[in-house]
PDB file of C-alpha atoms in Angstrom:
ATOM      1  CA  MET A   1      -0.136   0.126   0.096  1.00 95.00           C
ATOM      2  CA  LEU A   2       1.379   3.490  -0.917  1.00 94.00           C
ATOM      3  CA  LEU A   3       0.080   5.796   1.800  1.00 93.00           C
ATOM      4  CA  CYS A   4      -0.096   9.372   0.215  1.00 90.00           C
ATOM      5  CA  LEU A   5      -1.141  12.180   2.621  1.00 85.00           C
ATOM      6  CA  VAL A   6      -3.163  15.106   1.139  1.00 82.00           C
ATOM      7  CA  ASP A   7      -1.214  17.804   2.972  1.00 78.00           C
ATOM      8  CA  HIS A   8       2.048  16.439   1.473  1.00 78.00           C
ATOM      9  CA  PRO A   9       1.388  17.120  -2.332  1.00 83.00           C
ATOM     10  CA  LEU A  10       4.845  18.122  -3.275  1.00 86.00           C
ATOM     11  CA  ILE A  11       6.261  15.094  -4.284  1.00 91.00           C
ATOM     12  CA  SER A  12       6.988  13.880  -7.684  1.00 94.00           C
ATOM     13  CA  ALA A  13       6.183  10.774  -9.712  1.00 95.00           C
ATOM     14  CA  ASN A  14       9.977  10.135 -10.007  1.00 97.00           C
ATOM     15  CA  LEU A  15      10.152   9.872  -6.202  1.00 97.00           C
ATOM     16  CA  VAL A  16       6.987   7.599  -6.041  1.00 97.00           C
ATOM     17  CA  GLY A  17       8.653   5.368  -8.618  1.00 97.00           C
ATOM     18  CA  ASP A  18      12.005   5.363  -6.912  1.00 98.00           C
ATOM     19  CA  LEU A  19      10.169   4.200  -3.602  1.00 98.00           C
ATOM     20  CA  ILE A  20       8.296   1.493  -5.497  1.00 98.00           C
ATOM     21  CA  ASP A  21      11.779   0.178  -6.734  1.00 98.00           C
ATOM     22  CA  ALA A  22      13.398   0.457  -3.205  1.00 98.00           C
ATOM     23  CA  PHE A  23      10.096  -1.392  -1.821  1.00 98.00           C
ATOM     24  CA  TYR A  24      10.372  -4.416  -4.563  1.00 97.00           C
ATOM     25  CA  SER A  25      14.494  -4.810  -4.383  1.00 98.00           C
ATOM     26  CA  SER A  26      14.749  -4.386  -0.479  1.00 97.00           C
ATOM     27  CA  ASN A  27      12.032  -6.729   0.474  1.00 94.00           C
ATOM     28  CA  ALA A  28      11.412  -4.571   3.585  1.00 98.00           C
ATOM     29  CA  PRO A  29       7.892  -4.179   4.929  1.00 98.00           C
ATOM     30  CA  ILE A  30       8.058  -0.408   4.895  1.00 98.00           C
ATOM     31  CA  VAL A  31       9.764   1.892   2.772  1.00 98.00           C
ATOM     32  CA  LEU A  32       9.896   5.735   3.385  1.00 98.00           C
ATOM     33  CA  PRO A  33      11.572   8.716   2.101  1.00 98.00           C
ATOM     34  CA  VAL A  34      14.096  10.644   4.013  1.00 98.00           C
ATOM     35  CA  PHE A  35      15.005  14.221   3.279  1.00 98.00           C
ATOM     36  CA  GLU A  36      17.828  15.605   5.318  1.00 97.00           C
ATOM     37  CA  GLY A  37      17.482  13.477   8.050  1.00 97.00           C
ATOM     38  CA  ARG A  38      13.713  13.531   8.139  1.00 96.00           C
ATOM     39  CA  ARG A  39      11.485  10.976   7.381  1.00 96.00           C
ATOM     40  CA  GLY A  40       8.636  11.531   4.975  1.00 95.00           C
ATOM     41  CA  HIS A  41       6.018  10.607   2.947  1.00 95.00           C
ATOM     42  CA  PRO A  42       4.641   8.794   0.962  1.00 97.00           C
ATOM     43  CA  VAL A  43       5.210   5.369   2.993  1.00 97.00           C
ATOM     44  CA  ILE A  44       4.844   2.171   1.355  1.00 98.00           C
ATOM     45  CA  PHE A  45       3.686  -0.784   3.510  1.00 98.00           C
ATOM     46  CA  SER A  46       3.672  -4.477   2.686  1.00 98.00           C
ATOM     47  CA  ALA A  47       0.290  -6.153   2.556  1.00 97.00           C
ATOM     48  CA  LYS A  48       1.685  -8.363   5.540  1.00 97.00           C
ATOM     49  CA  LEU A  49       1.009  -5.176   7.679  1.00 98.00           C
ATOM     50  CA  PHE A  50      -2.518  -4.526   6.761  1.00 97.00           C
ATOM     51  CA  SER A  51      -3.865  -6.159   9.762  1.00 97.00           C
ATOM     52  CA  GLU A  52      -1.498  -4.054  12.029  1.00 97.00           C
ATOM     53  CA  LEU A  53      -2.457  -0.744  10.081  1.00 96.00           C
ATOM     54  CA  GLN A  54      -6.108  -1.658  10.664  1.00 96.00           C
ATOM     55  CA  ALA A  55      -5.670  -2.220  14.502  1.00 97.00           C
ATOM     56  CA  ALA A  56      -3.373   0.941  14.926  1.00 96.00           C
ATOM     57  CA  PRO A  57      -4.865   3.307  17.519  1.00 96.00           C
ATOM     58  CA  LEU A  58      -6.637   6.089  15.829  1.00 95.00           C
ATOM     59  CA  ASP A  59      -4.472   8.778  17.919  1.00 96.00           C
ATOM     60  CA  VAL A  60      -1.359   7.228  16.432  1.00 95.00           C
ATOM     61  CA  GLY A  61      -2.516   5.739  13.246  1.00 94.00           C
ATOM     62  CA  ALA A  62       0.018   4.193  10.880  1.00 95.00           C
ATOM     63  CA  ARG A  63       2.987   5.618  12.748  1.00 94.00           C
ATOM     64  CA  ALA A  64       2.350   2.846  15.575  1.00 97.00           C
ATOM     65  CA  VAL A  65       3.298   0.266  12.632  1.00 97.00           C
ATOM     66  CA  VAL A  66       6.210   2.140  11.626  1.00 97.00           C
ATOM     67  CA  TRP A  67       7.547   2.325  15.100  1.00 96.00           C
ATOM     68  CA  ALA A  68       6.873  -1.289  15.884  1.00 97.00           C
ATOM     69  CA  HIS A  69       8.959  -2.141  12.571  1.00 97.00           C
ATOM     70  CA  ARG A  70      11.637   0.333  12.909  1.00 95.00           C
ATOM     71  CA  SER A  71      14.383  -2.265  12.604  1.00 97.00           C
ATOM     72  CA  GLU A  72      12.881  -3.227   9.304  1.00 97.00           C
ATOM     73  CA  ILE A  73      12.389  -0.050   7.446  1.00 98.00           C
ATOM     74  CA  CYS A  74      13.855   0.844   4.373  1.00 98.00           C
ATOM     75  CA  GLN A  75      14.856   4.660   4.286  1.00 98.00           C
ATOM     76  CA  PHE A  76      15.243   5.845   0.856  1.00 98.00           C
ATOM     77  CA  PRO A  77      17.353   9.259   0.697  1.00 98.00           C
ATOM     78  CA  THR A  78      15.949  11.938  -1.349  1.00 98.00           C
ATOM     79  CA  ASN A  79      16.679  15.661  -2.234  1.00 97.00           C
ATOM     80  CA  GLU A  80      12.632  16.014  -2.394  1.00 95.00           C
ATOM     81  CA  GLU A  81      11.866  18.507   0.203  1.00 93.00           C
ATOM     82  CA  GLY A  82       8.385  18.009  -0.448  1.00 91.00           C
ATOM     83  CA  CYS A  83       8.332  14.569   1.076  1.00 94.00           C
ATOM     84  CA  VAL A  84       8.614  16.339   4.436  1.00 93.00           C
ATOM     85  CA  LEU A  85       6.612  19.682   3.774  1.00 89.00           C
ATOM     86  CA  ASN A  86       3.087  19.569   5.537  1.00 81.00           C
ATOM     87  CA  LEU A  87       1.079  22.137   3.920  1.00 79.00           C
ATOM     88  CA  ASN A  88      -1.539  22.147   6.755  1.00 77.00           C
ATOM     89  CA  ASP A  89       1.000  24.453   8.526  1.00 73.00           C
ATOM     90  CA  PRO A  90       0.058  27.918   7.366  1.00 78.00           C
ATOM     91  CA  GLU A  91       3.677  29.250   7.515  1.00 80.00           C
ATOM     92  CA  THR A  92       4.962  26.261   5.308  1.00 74.00           C
ATOM     93  CA  PHE A  93       1.995  27.024   3.206  1.00 74.00           C
ATOM     94  CA  ALA A  94       3.029  30.447   2.788  1.00 79.00           C
ATOM     95  CA  ARG A  95       6.655  30.027   2.330  1.00 77.00           C
ATOM     96  CA  VAL A  96       5.989  27.482  -0.352  1.00 76.00           C
ATOM     97  CA  THR A  97       3.423  29.614  -2.501  1.00 77.00           C
ATOM     98  CA  ARG A  98       5.827  32.686  -2.152  1.00 79.00           C
ATOM     99  CA  SER A  99       8.770  30.609  -3.469  1.00 64.00           C
ATOM    100  CA  GLU A 100       6.328  29.849  -6.607  1.00 60.00           C
ATOM    101  CA  ASP A 101       5.532  33.413  -7.507  1.00 54.00           C
TER     102      ASP A 101
END
């Protein structure tokens, strides 16, 4: 499952493709991008984790599954800052939209 958050829209098709390639080549149950040491989105979860995702506490969500499998994660380094930019944050949104003018 490729989990894409609506408040993280600034990711490229290339990054998604790279994450999919990393998922299949690593055999890791979780693959996620990392920008300058910060984990981002989208995140890929193996089908074997679906039941854990469904049972995750609502207040923590998929992070609970990521934490439970932290030693099995494939972290994919990227230079795409968009994977860590949450556009629900008004300051981040203003900064990003100013830079596009």
